[in-house]
Structures are given as structure tokens and as C-alpha cells.
XYZ file of C-alpha atoms in Angstrom:
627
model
C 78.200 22.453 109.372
C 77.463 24.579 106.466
C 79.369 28.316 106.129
C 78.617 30.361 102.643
C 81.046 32.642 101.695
C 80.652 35.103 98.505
C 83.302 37.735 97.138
C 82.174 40.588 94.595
C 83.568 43.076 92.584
C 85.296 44.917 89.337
C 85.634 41.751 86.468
C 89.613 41.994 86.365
C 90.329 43.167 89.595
C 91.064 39.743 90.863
C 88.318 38.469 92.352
C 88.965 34.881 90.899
C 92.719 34.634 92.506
C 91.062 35.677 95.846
C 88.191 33.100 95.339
C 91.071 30.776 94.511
C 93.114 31.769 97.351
C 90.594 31.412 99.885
C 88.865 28.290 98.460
C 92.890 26.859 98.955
C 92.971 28.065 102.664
C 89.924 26.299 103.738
C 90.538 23.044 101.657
C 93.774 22.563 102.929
C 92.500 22.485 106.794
C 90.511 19.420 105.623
C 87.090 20.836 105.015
C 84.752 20.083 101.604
C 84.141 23.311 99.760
C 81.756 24.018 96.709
C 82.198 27.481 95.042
C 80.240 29.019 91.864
C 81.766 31.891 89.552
C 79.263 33.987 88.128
C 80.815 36.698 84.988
C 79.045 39.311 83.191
C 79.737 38.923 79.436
C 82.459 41.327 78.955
C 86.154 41.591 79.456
C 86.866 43.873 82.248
C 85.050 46.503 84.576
C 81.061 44.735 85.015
C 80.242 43.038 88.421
C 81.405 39.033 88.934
C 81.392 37.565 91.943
C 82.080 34.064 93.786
C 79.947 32.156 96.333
C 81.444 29.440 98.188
C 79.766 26.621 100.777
C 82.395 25.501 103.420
C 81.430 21.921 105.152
C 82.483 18.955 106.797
C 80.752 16.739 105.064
C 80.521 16.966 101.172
C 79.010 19.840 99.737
C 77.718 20.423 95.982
C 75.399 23.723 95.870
C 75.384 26.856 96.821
C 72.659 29.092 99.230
C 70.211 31.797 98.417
C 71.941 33.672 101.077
C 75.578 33.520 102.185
C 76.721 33.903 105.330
C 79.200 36.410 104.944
C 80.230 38.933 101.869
C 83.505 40.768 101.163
C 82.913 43.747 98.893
C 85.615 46.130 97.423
C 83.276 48.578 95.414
C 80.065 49.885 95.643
C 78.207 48.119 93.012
C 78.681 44.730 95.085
C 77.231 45.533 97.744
C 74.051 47.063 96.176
C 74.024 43.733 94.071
C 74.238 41.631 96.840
C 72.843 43.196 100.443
C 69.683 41.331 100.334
C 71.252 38.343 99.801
C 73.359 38.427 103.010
C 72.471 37.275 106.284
C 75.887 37.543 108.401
C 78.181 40.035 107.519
C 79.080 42.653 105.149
C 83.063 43.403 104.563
C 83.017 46.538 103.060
C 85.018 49.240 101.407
C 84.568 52.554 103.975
C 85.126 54.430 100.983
C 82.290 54.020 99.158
C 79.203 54.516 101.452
C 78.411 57.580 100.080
C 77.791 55.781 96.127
C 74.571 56.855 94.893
C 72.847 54.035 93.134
C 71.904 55.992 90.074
C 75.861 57.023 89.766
C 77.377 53.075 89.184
C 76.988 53.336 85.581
C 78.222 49.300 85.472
C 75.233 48.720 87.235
C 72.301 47.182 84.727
C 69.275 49.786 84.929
C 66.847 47.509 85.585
C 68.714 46.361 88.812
C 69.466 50.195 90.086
C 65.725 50.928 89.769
C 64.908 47.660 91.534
C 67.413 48.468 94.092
C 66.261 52.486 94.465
C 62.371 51.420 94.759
C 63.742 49.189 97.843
C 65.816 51.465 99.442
C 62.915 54.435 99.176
C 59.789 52.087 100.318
C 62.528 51.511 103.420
C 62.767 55.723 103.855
C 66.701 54.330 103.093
C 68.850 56.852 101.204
C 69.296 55.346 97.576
C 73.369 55.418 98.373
C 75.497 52.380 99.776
C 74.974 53.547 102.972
C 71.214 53.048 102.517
C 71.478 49.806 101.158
C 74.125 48.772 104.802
C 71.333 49.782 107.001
C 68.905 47.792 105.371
C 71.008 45.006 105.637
C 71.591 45.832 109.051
C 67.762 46.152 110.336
C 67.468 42.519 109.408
C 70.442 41.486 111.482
C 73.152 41.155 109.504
C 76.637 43.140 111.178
C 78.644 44.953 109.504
C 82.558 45.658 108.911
C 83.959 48.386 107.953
C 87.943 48.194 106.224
C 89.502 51.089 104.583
C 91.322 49.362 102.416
C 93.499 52.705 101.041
C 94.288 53.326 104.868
C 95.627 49.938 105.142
C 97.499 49.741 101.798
C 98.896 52.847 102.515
C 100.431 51.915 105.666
C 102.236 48.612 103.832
C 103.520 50.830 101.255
C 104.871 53.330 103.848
C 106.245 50.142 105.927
C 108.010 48.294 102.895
C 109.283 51.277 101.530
C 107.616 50.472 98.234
C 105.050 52.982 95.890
C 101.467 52.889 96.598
C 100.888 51.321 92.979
C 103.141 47.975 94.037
C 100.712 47.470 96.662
C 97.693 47.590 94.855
C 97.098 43.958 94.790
C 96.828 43.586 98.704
C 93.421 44.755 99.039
C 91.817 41.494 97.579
C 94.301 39.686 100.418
C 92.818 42.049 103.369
C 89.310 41.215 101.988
C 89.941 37.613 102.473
C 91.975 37.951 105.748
C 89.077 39.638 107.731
C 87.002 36.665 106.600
C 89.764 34.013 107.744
C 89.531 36.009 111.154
C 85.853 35.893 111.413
C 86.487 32.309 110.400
C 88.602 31.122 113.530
C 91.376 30.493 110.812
C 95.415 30.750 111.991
C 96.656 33.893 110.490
C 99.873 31.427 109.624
C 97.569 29.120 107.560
C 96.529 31.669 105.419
C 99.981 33.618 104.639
C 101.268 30.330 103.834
C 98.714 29.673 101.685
C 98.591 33.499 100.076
C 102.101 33.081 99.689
C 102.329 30.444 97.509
C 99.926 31.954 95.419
C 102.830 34.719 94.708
C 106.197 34.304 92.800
C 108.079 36.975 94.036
C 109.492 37.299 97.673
C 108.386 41.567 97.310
C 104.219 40.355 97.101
C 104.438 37.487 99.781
C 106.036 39.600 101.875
C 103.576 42.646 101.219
C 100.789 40.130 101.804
C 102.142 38.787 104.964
C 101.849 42.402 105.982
C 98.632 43.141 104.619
C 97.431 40.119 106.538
C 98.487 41.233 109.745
C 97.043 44.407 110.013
C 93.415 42.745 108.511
C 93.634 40.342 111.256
C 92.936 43.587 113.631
C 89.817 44.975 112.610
C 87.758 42.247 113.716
C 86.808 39.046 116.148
C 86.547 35.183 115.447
C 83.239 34.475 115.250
C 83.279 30.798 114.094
C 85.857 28.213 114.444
C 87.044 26.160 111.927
C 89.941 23.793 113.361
C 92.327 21.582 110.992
C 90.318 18.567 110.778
C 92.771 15.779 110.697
C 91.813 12.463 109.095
C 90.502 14.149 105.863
C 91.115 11.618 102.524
C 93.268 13.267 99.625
C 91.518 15.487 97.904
C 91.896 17.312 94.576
C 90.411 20.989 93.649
C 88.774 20.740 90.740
C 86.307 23.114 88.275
C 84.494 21.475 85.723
C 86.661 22.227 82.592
C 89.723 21.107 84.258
C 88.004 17.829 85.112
C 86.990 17.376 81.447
C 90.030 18.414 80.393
C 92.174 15.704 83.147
C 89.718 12.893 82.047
C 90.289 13.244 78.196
C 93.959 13.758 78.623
C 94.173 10.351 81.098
C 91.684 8.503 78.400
C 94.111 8.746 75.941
C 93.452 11.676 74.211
C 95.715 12.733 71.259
C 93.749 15.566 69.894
C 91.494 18.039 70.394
C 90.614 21.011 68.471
C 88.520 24.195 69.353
C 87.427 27.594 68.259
C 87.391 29.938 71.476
C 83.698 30.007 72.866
C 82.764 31.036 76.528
C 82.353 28.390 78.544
C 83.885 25.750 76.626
C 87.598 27.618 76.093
C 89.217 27.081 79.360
C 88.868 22.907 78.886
C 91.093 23.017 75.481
C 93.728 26.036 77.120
C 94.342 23.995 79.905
C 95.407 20.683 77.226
C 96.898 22.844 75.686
C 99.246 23.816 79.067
C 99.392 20.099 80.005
C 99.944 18.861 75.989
C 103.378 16.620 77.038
C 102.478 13.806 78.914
C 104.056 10.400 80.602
C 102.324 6.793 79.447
C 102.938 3.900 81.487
C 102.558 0.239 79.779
C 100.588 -1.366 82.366
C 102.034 -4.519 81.574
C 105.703 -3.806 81.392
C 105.590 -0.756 83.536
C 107.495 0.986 80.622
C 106.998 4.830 80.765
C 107.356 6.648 77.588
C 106.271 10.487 76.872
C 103.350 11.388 74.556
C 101.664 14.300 73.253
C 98.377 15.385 73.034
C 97.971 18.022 69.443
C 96.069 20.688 70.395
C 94.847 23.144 67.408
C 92.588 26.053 67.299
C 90.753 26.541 64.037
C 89.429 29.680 62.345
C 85.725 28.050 62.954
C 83.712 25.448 64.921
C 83.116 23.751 61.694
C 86.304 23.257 60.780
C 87.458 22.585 64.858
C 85.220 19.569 63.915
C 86.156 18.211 60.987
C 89.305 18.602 62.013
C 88.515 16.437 64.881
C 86.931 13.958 62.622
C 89.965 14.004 60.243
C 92.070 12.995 63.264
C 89.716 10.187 63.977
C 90.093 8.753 60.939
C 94.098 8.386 61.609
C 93.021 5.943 64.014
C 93.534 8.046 67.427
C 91.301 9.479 70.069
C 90.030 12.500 69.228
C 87.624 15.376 70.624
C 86.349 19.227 70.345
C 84.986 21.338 72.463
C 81.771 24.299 71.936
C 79.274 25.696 73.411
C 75.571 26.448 71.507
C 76.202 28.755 69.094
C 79.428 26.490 67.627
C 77.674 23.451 68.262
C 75.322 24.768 66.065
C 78.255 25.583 63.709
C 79.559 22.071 64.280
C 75.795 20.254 63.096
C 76.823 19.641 59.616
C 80.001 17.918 60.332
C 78.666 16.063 63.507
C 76.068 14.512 60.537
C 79.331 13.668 58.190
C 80.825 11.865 61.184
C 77.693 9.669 61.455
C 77.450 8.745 58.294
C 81.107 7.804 58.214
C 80.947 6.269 61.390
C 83.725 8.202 62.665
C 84.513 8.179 66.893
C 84.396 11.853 67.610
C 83.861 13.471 71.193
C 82.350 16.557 71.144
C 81.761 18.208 74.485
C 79.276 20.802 74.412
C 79.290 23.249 77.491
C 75.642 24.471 77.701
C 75.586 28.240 78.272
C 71.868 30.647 78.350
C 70.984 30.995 74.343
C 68.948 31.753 71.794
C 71.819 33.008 70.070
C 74.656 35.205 72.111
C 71.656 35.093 74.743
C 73.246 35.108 78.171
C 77.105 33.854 77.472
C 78.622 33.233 80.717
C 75.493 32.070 82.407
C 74.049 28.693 82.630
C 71.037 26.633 81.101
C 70.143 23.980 80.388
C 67.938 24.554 77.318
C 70.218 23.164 74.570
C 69.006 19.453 75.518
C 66.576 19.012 72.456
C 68.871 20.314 70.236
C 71.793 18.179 71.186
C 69.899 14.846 70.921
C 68.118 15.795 67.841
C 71.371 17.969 65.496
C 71.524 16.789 62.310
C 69.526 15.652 59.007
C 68.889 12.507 58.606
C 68.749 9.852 61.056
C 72.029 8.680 62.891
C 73.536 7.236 65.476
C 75.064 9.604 68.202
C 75.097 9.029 71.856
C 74.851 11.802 74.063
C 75.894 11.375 77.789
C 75.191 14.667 80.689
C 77.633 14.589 83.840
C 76.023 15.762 87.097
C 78.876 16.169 89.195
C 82.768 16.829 88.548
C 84.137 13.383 89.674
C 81.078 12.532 86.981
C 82.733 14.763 84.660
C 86.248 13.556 84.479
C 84.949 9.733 84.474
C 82.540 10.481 81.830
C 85.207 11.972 79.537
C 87.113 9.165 79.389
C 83.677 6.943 79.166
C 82.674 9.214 76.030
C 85.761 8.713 74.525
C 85.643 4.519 74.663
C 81.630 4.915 73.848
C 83.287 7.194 70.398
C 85.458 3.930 69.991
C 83.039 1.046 70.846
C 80.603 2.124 68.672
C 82.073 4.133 65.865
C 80.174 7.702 66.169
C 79.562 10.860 67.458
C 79.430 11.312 71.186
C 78.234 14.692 72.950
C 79.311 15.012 76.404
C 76.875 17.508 78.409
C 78.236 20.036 80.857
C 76.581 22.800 81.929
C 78.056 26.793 82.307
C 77.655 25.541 86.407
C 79.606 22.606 86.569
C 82.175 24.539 84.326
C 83.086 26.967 86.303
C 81.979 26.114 89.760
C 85.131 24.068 91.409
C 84.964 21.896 94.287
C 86.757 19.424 96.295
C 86.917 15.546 95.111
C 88.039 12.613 97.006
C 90.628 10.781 95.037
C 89.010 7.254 94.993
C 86.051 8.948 93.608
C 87.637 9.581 90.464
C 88.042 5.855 89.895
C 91.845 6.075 88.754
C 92.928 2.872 88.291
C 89.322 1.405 87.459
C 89.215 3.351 84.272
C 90.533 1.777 80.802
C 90.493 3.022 77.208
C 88.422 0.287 74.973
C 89.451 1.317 71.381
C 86.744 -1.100 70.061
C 87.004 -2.903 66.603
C 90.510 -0.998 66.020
C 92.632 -3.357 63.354
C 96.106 -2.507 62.329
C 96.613 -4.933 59.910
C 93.610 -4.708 58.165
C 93.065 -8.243 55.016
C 93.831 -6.961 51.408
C 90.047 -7.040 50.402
C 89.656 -4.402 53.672
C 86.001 -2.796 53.425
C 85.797 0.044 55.821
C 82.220 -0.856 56.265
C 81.939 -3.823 56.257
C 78.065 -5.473 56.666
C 78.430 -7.032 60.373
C 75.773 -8.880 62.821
C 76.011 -6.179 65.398
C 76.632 -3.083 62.875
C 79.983 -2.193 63.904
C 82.628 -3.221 61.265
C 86.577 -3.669 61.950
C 88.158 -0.036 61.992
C 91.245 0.686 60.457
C 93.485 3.709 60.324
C 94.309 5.827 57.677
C 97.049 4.972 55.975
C 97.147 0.860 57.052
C 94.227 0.048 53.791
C 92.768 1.854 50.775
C 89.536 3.186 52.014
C 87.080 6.165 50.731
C 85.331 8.243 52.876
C 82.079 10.550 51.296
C 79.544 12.483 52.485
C 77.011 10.923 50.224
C 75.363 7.115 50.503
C 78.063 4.677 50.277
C 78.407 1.056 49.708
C 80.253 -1.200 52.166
C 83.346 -0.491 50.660
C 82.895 3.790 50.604
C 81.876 4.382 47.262
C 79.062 6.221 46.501
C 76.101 4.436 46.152
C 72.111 5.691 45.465
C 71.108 2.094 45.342
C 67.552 1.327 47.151
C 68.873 -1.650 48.337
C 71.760 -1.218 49.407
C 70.735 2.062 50.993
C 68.255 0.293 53.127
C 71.291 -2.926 54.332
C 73.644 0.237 55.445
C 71.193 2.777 56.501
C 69.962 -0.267 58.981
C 73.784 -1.027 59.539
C 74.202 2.384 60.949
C 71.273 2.534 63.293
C 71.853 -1.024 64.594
C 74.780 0.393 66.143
C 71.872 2.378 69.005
C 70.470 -0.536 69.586
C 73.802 -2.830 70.347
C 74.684 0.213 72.378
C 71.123 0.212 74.247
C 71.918 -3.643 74.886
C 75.215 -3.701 76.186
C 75.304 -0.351 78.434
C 74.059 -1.394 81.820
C 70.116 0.698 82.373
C 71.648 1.197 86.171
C 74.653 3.020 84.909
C 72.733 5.781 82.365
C 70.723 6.400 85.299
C 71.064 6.666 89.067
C 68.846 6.778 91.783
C 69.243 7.940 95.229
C 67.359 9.018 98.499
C 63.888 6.520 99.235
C 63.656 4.383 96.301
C 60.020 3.678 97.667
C 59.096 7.292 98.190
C 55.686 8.216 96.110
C 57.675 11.048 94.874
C 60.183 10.910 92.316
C 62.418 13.926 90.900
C 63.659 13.455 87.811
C 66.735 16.065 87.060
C 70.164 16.136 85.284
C 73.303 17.558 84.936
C 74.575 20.410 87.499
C 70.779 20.414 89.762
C 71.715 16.715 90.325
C 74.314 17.710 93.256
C 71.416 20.277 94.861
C 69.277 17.328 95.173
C 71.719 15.106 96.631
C 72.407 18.013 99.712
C 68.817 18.305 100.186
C 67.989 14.654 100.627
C 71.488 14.300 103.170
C 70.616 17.877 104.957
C 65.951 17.036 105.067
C 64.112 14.640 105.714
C 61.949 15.594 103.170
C 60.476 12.117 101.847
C 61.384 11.405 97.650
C 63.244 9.346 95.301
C 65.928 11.365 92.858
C 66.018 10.316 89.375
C 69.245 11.634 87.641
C 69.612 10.753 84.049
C 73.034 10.243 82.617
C 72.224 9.267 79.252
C 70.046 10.509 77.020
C 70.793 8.132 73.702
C 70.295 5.551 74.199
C 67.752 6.235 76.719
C 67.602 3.903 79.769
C 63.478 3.529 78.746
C 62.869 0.087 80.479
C 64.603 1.359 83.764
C 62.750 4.532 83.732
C 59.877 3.056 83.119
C 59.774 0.106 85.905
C 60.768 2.730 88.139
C 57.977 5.313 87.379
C 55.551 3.361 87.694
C 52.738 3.923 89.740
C 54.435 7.022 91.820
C 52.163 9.912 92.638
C 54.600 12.907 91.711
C 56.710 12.553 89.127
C 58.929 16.244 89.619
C 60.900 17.140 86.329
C 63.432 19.664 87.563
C 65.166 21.088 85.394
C 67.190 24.489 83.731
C 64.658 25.351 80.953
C 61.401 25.989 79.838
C 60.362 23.430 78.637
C 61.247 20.953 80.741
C 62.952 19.256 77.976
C 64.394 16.039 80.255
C 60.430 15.560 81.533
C 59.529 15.754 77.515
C 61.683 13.076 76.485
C 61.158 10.564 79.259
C 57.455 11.448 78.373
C 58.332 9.866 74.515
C 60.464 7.104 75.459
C 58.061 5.727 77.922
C 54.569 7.233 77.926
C 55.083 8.791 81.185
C 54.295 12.414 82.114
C 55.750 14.372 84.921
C 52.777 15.235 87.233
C 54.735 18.700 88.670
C 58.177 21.069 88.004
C 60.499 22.800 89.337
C 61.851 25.134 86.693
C 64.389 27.601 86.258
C 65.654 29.886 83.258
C 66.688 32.882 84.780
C 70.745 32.051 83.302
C 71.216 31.558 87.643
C 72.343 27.855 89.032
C 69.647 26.100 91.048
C 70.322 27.823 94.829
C 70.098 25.342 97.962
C 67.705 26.977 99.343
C 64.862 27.728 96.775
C 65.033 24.466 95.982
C 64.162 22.735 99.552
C 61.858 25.598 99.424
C 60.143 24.642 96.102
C 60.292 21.238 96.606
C 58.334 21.576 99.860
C 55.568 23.538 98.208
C 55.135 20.362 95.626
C 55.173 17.676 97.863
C 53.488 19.050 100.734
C 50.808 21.367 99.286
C 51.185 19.378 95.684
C 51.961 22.905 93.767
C 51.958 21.772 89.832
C 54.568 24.100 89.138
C 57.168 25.972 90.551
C 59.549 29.056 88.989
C 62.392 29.631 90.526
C 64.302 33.145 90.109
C 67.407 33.107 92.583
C 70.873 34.670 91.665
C 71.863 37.960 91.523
């Protein structure tokens, strides 16, 4: 069973909460839900919206078109009429919206949408774009929403302007009706949304009257049996993982999407550590600064390090990019820093609150010099929170940099997670070669077998930290020789980390190992995959690479050998991911599936694409979905 539900309107108006609210209703009967936000770039008054997959089963993409939409203004349902193939919720209000008179509307999109409407003999109004929708099948639902706000107001005894906030509640109701969902379920769920007793009670009637204007069309029952589940989005995963790693401090300079991870620390700074050997529970704190820049958010992350605790930041491109010169510092003073970098559309502002995955390249290769950094891309939000607190013992274990790849998708798109896939109680913090009582003759940097030397806080030895060369001990040193004995020292640290990290856990495979095709893909497309090889039986083997330094080259290899189509799939360009598998083991990728367009990768033009390669063997494939 697959249902897609999408939600548009105003950017303030509240189309999050409603997401929220509905996303809550439908969990909570037992069902697996997997929603996407999508934001224009300024504060208040340009078109977001919300698209949501309901299923049984687990779910983790989104469709080309949803099944039903619930608009409030005009502008969404110009946006978004093509894109619908159930029903439209609409405001009655606003038929009569000329396209050319939504001045939030992006030209480019209003002359698109007027060309449409006029090569259909369609009047270039609302109205126009409703029948259109409705010659290709789709029904439509009128609500006047004043009418029925009016009527609470007049009911409760209350002004118009308390009831305001009702209208995103009717929106959702008529869709719980169409759904088959108890009108109970959902005021109980609505209602602990609100504080006050005034707005449940305003919803409650809001609800009622919504639940009149239409039919159940599907049915969607409580399904009992269902495993505890949590509702995560991706920065709240990241931001859960670091805090149950062990995180003591994280520091950040306000970038869109990376923000939300270090605000929601920030709410959750106090927390409760059980000693898992005495039981003894104690309370902690996680230090959580904003700095005036993302170079000094890092240092000030590295500075932390140094005191011998776990410590992270959080950017997206343009700070990264802010954040190179001290990333390089850290290496060189082998300092275990997280930095998660939340990959948003670039070159510079480019497209801020939509996703890419173009900053690949430049994550693997920041910096002068050569150094050590590993850099580790989560697929998947149950990947996310175990990979933030696998970053932070990687930081440890090895004594550098880590970046931790997420995606503007996996940030902001929530979805249900079973509890045991989070692996709580399997996880464990390694803190590495951390010594507290360090000899008298301490040398920070020590010349070791396996390049990692015994780690001491600051504070517990005299130690010297530099940006320059150094000798073992920190001071400065332009020596050839030494130079080459710590330069190597440094870089052996890669290859004890390519050793000891199992090949089969910076990569996973899934669908028919055997297949002759083989998509290789990462980060947020990896879940799109994974519904298309449960929901087809279209024949291939998916690739998804987790880590990206070191690279799993003798896996990837072995496994690439001899296949007919190797499919690089992937958010850029470029095809970045297909470019470095190419230089770690000779291996092209024979076709792609691309997509740079600032959109997430849609269920359906993917099955669609993917057909056209292995079926007709198409060498390349654009895709353009997303409104």
C-alpha cells in the first residue's frame, strides 16, 4: 500500500505544524510514513510545501505525483496541479487568481504554467489550472475555509482573528476523511499539538464541520502489532546520535540546512549518563556555542578537542568552505574533530534550502597539503544517527578530522524508524589512545608503529600545538628529515584506518548481488533505490557507498568486476561518486542517472529512468522532477 500526500502554501503560514500534525496522525495508527519539506530561500510569504508517502511496509522516497493535495492559496495549486493524480483540496476563494497576478510566483514558472493552460483553451486563472487537473481524472474538493472559520468563531464566541489558525486543521481533516481515519484519532492527535484548552477546543470544532464536506475514499485501519517507532528528520537524528555518543561540544555559525541540528542540542544541552558498570546515573552537559564565523565555530571545535572531550560543528558549503583552513590545522595537529557538513545546491548562495549533492569533491579533497581526514555519507536516518556517533569514535580512533555527509533531503525529510534499527545498546564511544596520566617526558606526537600516538588532554602534560611542521614533541621543525618521519606518521594513520574498518561496512550492497547491473549511489538516493528493488522486479545489484576515505577500493573492485552496467546515480553533474570509484579502482561507470535540478530523486522518475538504462541500455539519463 502506498498513499502520497502533499500540503502547499504561504512559507509561515504553518504548513510545517500541519505536515507535522498529520505525519503524527497516521504514524500513530501504526503505518510507516516518509515526508520531504521543500522551502524557498526566504523568511516568510514564497511557496513551501510537504509531500508525504503513507505505507505499511517501510517507505523512504517520495512520488512524482501524489495522490492527494491540500491547498490554501492560489499559488499552490498552480505549482502543483500537474503533479496530482487524486484530489485537489482547495481554497473556493481563490479560483478566480489570475496566474500573472501571484507576484510570489517565480516568472519563469507563471509563463510555463500560462503557455499550458492556453495550448489547453484553459483560462490562465486557478480555475483553469482545476479543470485541467480535472480532464485527466483527478476530483476535486472544494472548502471555503472563511465560511467554516467563520462559523467556529460565531460558535465559540471568540473574534475571527483567534480562529485563524484552524484553516491548516480543516485542510488536514478533509484529508483524514478521505483517508478512512476516526475523526477521534485526529482531534486527539491535533490536540496535543495545542497548549491551550481555547485552540484544542476550536480545532475539535473545526474538525467536525471538515469531516462534512466529503466521503472516505480509502481506509486506513489501526494496524495493531506495529514495533516502536520514533519520528525522526535528519538533523534531529544527527543531533540524538552526537548527543548519545558522548558529545560535549559543538559549535556553529547559523547556515541553512545545517542550523536546526545545533538548535535542537542546544534545547536538549542537560543530559542523564548512566555508568554501565555501576548503573550510576549522573547529569552532564553538552556546551553549545555559536560563533561570529564558521572559522572560528571550528577552531573552536578544535580547541575543545584538545581539552580531551568529544567535540563537533556543524555547516553547510559555503562555511565549510569557511571552515577549510582550520579543518587543515586540525590535521596537522591531529586533532579528533567532527564536522558535519549538510550538502545544500551551491556554487555559492546557489539554491540554499534545496538539495545536492555536488559538494562531494570538495569535501574529500579541502585543504593544502596532504592529510588525513575521513569522510563518511549516511543514506538513511537510522544511518544518520548511528553514523554520528561512528564519526565521533572514527575522530577519536584515529586522531583527525571527520566529515559526516548529509544531504539538504535527509535533513529535512522525517520519517518513521524502528527502534532496534537505531542499534541503542550496540553502540559504544571508543575514545582511542586517550591517556590521563600522561609519563613526564610526554611527546604529544610521539613516532608510533601504527601512526597514532597516546593522546593527552590539555592541561594533564606540557605540550605545543603549531600550525607549522613540528617535531614529535610540537616544536617547530623545517627539518627534511624529520619532515619526511612525521609527514609519513600522519598519513599512516589512512592506511591503519583502511586496515582495520571492515570493506563490508563502508559499503553495502543490496537487491541481486549477481545481477549484470550494478547502481552505484549514495547518501539520500540510497533509500529510492531500496523502494524500487522491494516495490519491481526490475533485475540489479545497488551499490551504496558509505565511506569515501578511506575508500573500500578492494571491495568495490571484486564486486565490479565483470558487470555489464555499472549505473552511477547520483545528485550532480559530474557524477562525482562514479569519478572517484573510477580513480580508486580503474573502473568506469558504463551509464547515469543524474540529477541537479536542487529537487530529491522522485520514486517514480527513477523506476522510470532506470528502466530506460537497463532495458533499452540509455547511456545517460537527466532527471528534472520537483516542483
Amino acid at each position: 500500500m502506498r498513499i502520497s500526500w502533499m500540503i502547499g502554501g504561504a512559507q509561515g503560514t504553518g504548513i510545517d505544524t500541519s505536515a507535522n500534525i498529520f505525519g503524527k496522525v497516521v504514524s500513530t495508527l501504526g503505518y510507516y510514513i516518509y515526508g520531504n519539506r521543500e522551502y524557498h530561500s526566504n523568511i516568510k510569504g514564497r511557496h513551501s510545501y510537504f509531500t508525504l508517502t503513507i505505507s505499511d511496509k517501510k517507505v523512504r522516497s517520495i512520488p512524482e505525483k501524489a495522490d492527494i493535495l491540500v491547498s490554501f492559496d492560489a499559488e499552490t495549486v498552480l505549482q502543483h496541479f500537474n503533479e496530482i493524480k487524486g484530489y485537489i483540496i482547495y481554497n473556493e476563494g481563490v479560483k478566480g487568481t489570475k496566474v500573472e497576478t501571484v507576484q510570489s510566483m517565480e516568472s519563469e514558472v507563471a509563463e510555463r504554467i500560462s503557455k499550458q493552460l492556453e495550448s489547453e483553451n484553459l483560462p490562465k486563472t486557478v480555475e483553469g489550472a482545476l479543470e485541467s487537473a480535472k480532464r485527466r481524472g483527478v476530483k476535486l474538493i472544494p472548502v471555503n475555509y472563511d465560511e467554516i472559520a467563520k462559523k467556529v468563531a460565531e460558535e465559540a464566541k471568540v473574534q475571527l482573528s483567534v480562529v485563524e489558525r484552524v484553516k491548516n486543521v480543516i485542510g488536514i481533516a478533509v484529508s483524514t476523511k478521505l483517508l478512512g481515519i476516526n475523526e477521534e484519532h485526529l482531534a486527539k492527535v491535533a490536540g496535543s499539538t495545542f497548549k491551550q484548552e481555547l485552540y484544542r477546543k476550536l480545532n475539535v470544532m473545526a474538525i467536525k464541520k471538515a469531516y462534512e464536506l466529503t466521503e472516505s475514499v480509502y481506509s486506513l485501519p489501526k494496524l495493531e502489532g506495529a514495533p516502536e517507532r520514533y519520528l525522526l528528520d535528519g538533523n534531529t537524528a544527527v543531533a540524538i546520535g552526537k548527543i548519545y555518543g558522548g558529545l560535549r561540544f559543538q559549535s556553529y555559525y547559523p547556515i541553512t540546512p545545517a542550523s536546526d541540528e545545533s538548535m535542537y542540542i542546544e534545547a536538549h544541552q542537560e543530559v542523564l549518563m548512566e555508568d554501565p558498570k555501576t548503573g550510576d546515573k549522573k547529569k552532564g552537559a553538552v556546551v553549545v556555542v555559536q560563533a561570529e564565523d564558521e572559522l572560528a565555530a571550528v577552531n573552536m571545535a578544535v580547541g575543545a578537542a584538545l581539552t580531551g572531550i568529544r567535540s563537533s560543528t556543524a555547516t553547510s558549503g559555503p562555511g565549510f568552505s569557511l571552515m577549510v583552513e582550520g579543518i587543515g590545522w586540525a590535521g596537522m595537529n591531529e586533532v579528533p574533530v567532527v564536522i558535519t557538513y549538510y550538502i545544500r545546491g551551491g556554487p555559492s548562495t546557489g539554491l540554499p534550502t534545496r538539495t545536492s549533492q555536488a559538494d562531494l569533491l570538495f569535501s574529500l579533497f579541502a585543504g593544502h597539503g596532504e592529510f588525513p581526514k575521513i569522510v563518511v555519507a549516511s543514506g538513511t536516518h537510522d544511518e544518520a544517527f548511528k553514523d554520528a556517533v561512528l564519526t565521533l569514535n572514527l575522530a577519536e580512533r584515529y586522531q583527525t578530522p571527520v566529515i559526516h555527509l548529509v544531504e539538504k533531503t535527509l535533513a529535512n525529510s522525517y520519517t518513521t524508524v524502528p527502534k532496534q534499527d537505531l542499534g541503542v545498546g550496540q553502540l559504544y564511544a571508543d575514545r582511542g589512545k586517550l591517556i590521563l596520566s600522561p609519563p613526564e617526558d610526554y611527546a604529544r606526537f610521539q613516532f608510533t608503529d601504527d601512526g597514532v600516538s597516546p593522546r593527552a588532554p590539555l592541561g594533564k602534560a606540557l605540550m605545543y600545538y603549531t600550525g607549522d611542521e613540528h617535531n614529535e614533541y610540537g616544536f617547530i621543525s623545517e627539518d627534511p628529515v624529520n619532515r619526511n618521519i612525521i609527514y609519513e606518521k600522519r598519513m599512516k594513520k589512512l592506511e591503519l584506518a583502511d586496515k582495520e574498518i571492515p570493506e563490508e561496512e563502508r559499503v553495502k550492497v543490496y537487491g541481486n548481488v549477481n545481477s549484470e547491473n550494478v547502481v552505484i549511489t549514495w547518501g539520500a538516493p540510497t533509500g529510492v533505490f531500496m523502494d524500487i528493488l522491494e516495490e519491481t522486479k526490475l533485475d540489479f545489484a545497488l551499490l551504496q557507498l558509505r565511506m569515501f576515505s578511506p575508500f573500500p577500493s578492494r571491495f568495490v573492485s571484486k564486486f565490479l568486476q565483470g558487470r555489464k552496467r555499472i549505473i552511477a546515480a547520483e545528485g550532480n553533474y559530474l557524477a562525482q561518486a562514479g569519478k572517484i570509484v573510477k580513480m580508486n579502482t580503474g573502473i568506469e561507470a558504463t551509464n547515469y542517472i543524474l540529477k541537479w535540478n536542487g529537487r530529491p530523486f522522485l520514486r517514480d522518475e527513477v523506476e522510470e529512468a532506470l528502466r530506460n538504462v537497463i532495458e533499452k541500455d540509455v547511456k545517460k539519463v537527466m532527471l528534472s522532477g520537483g516542483s
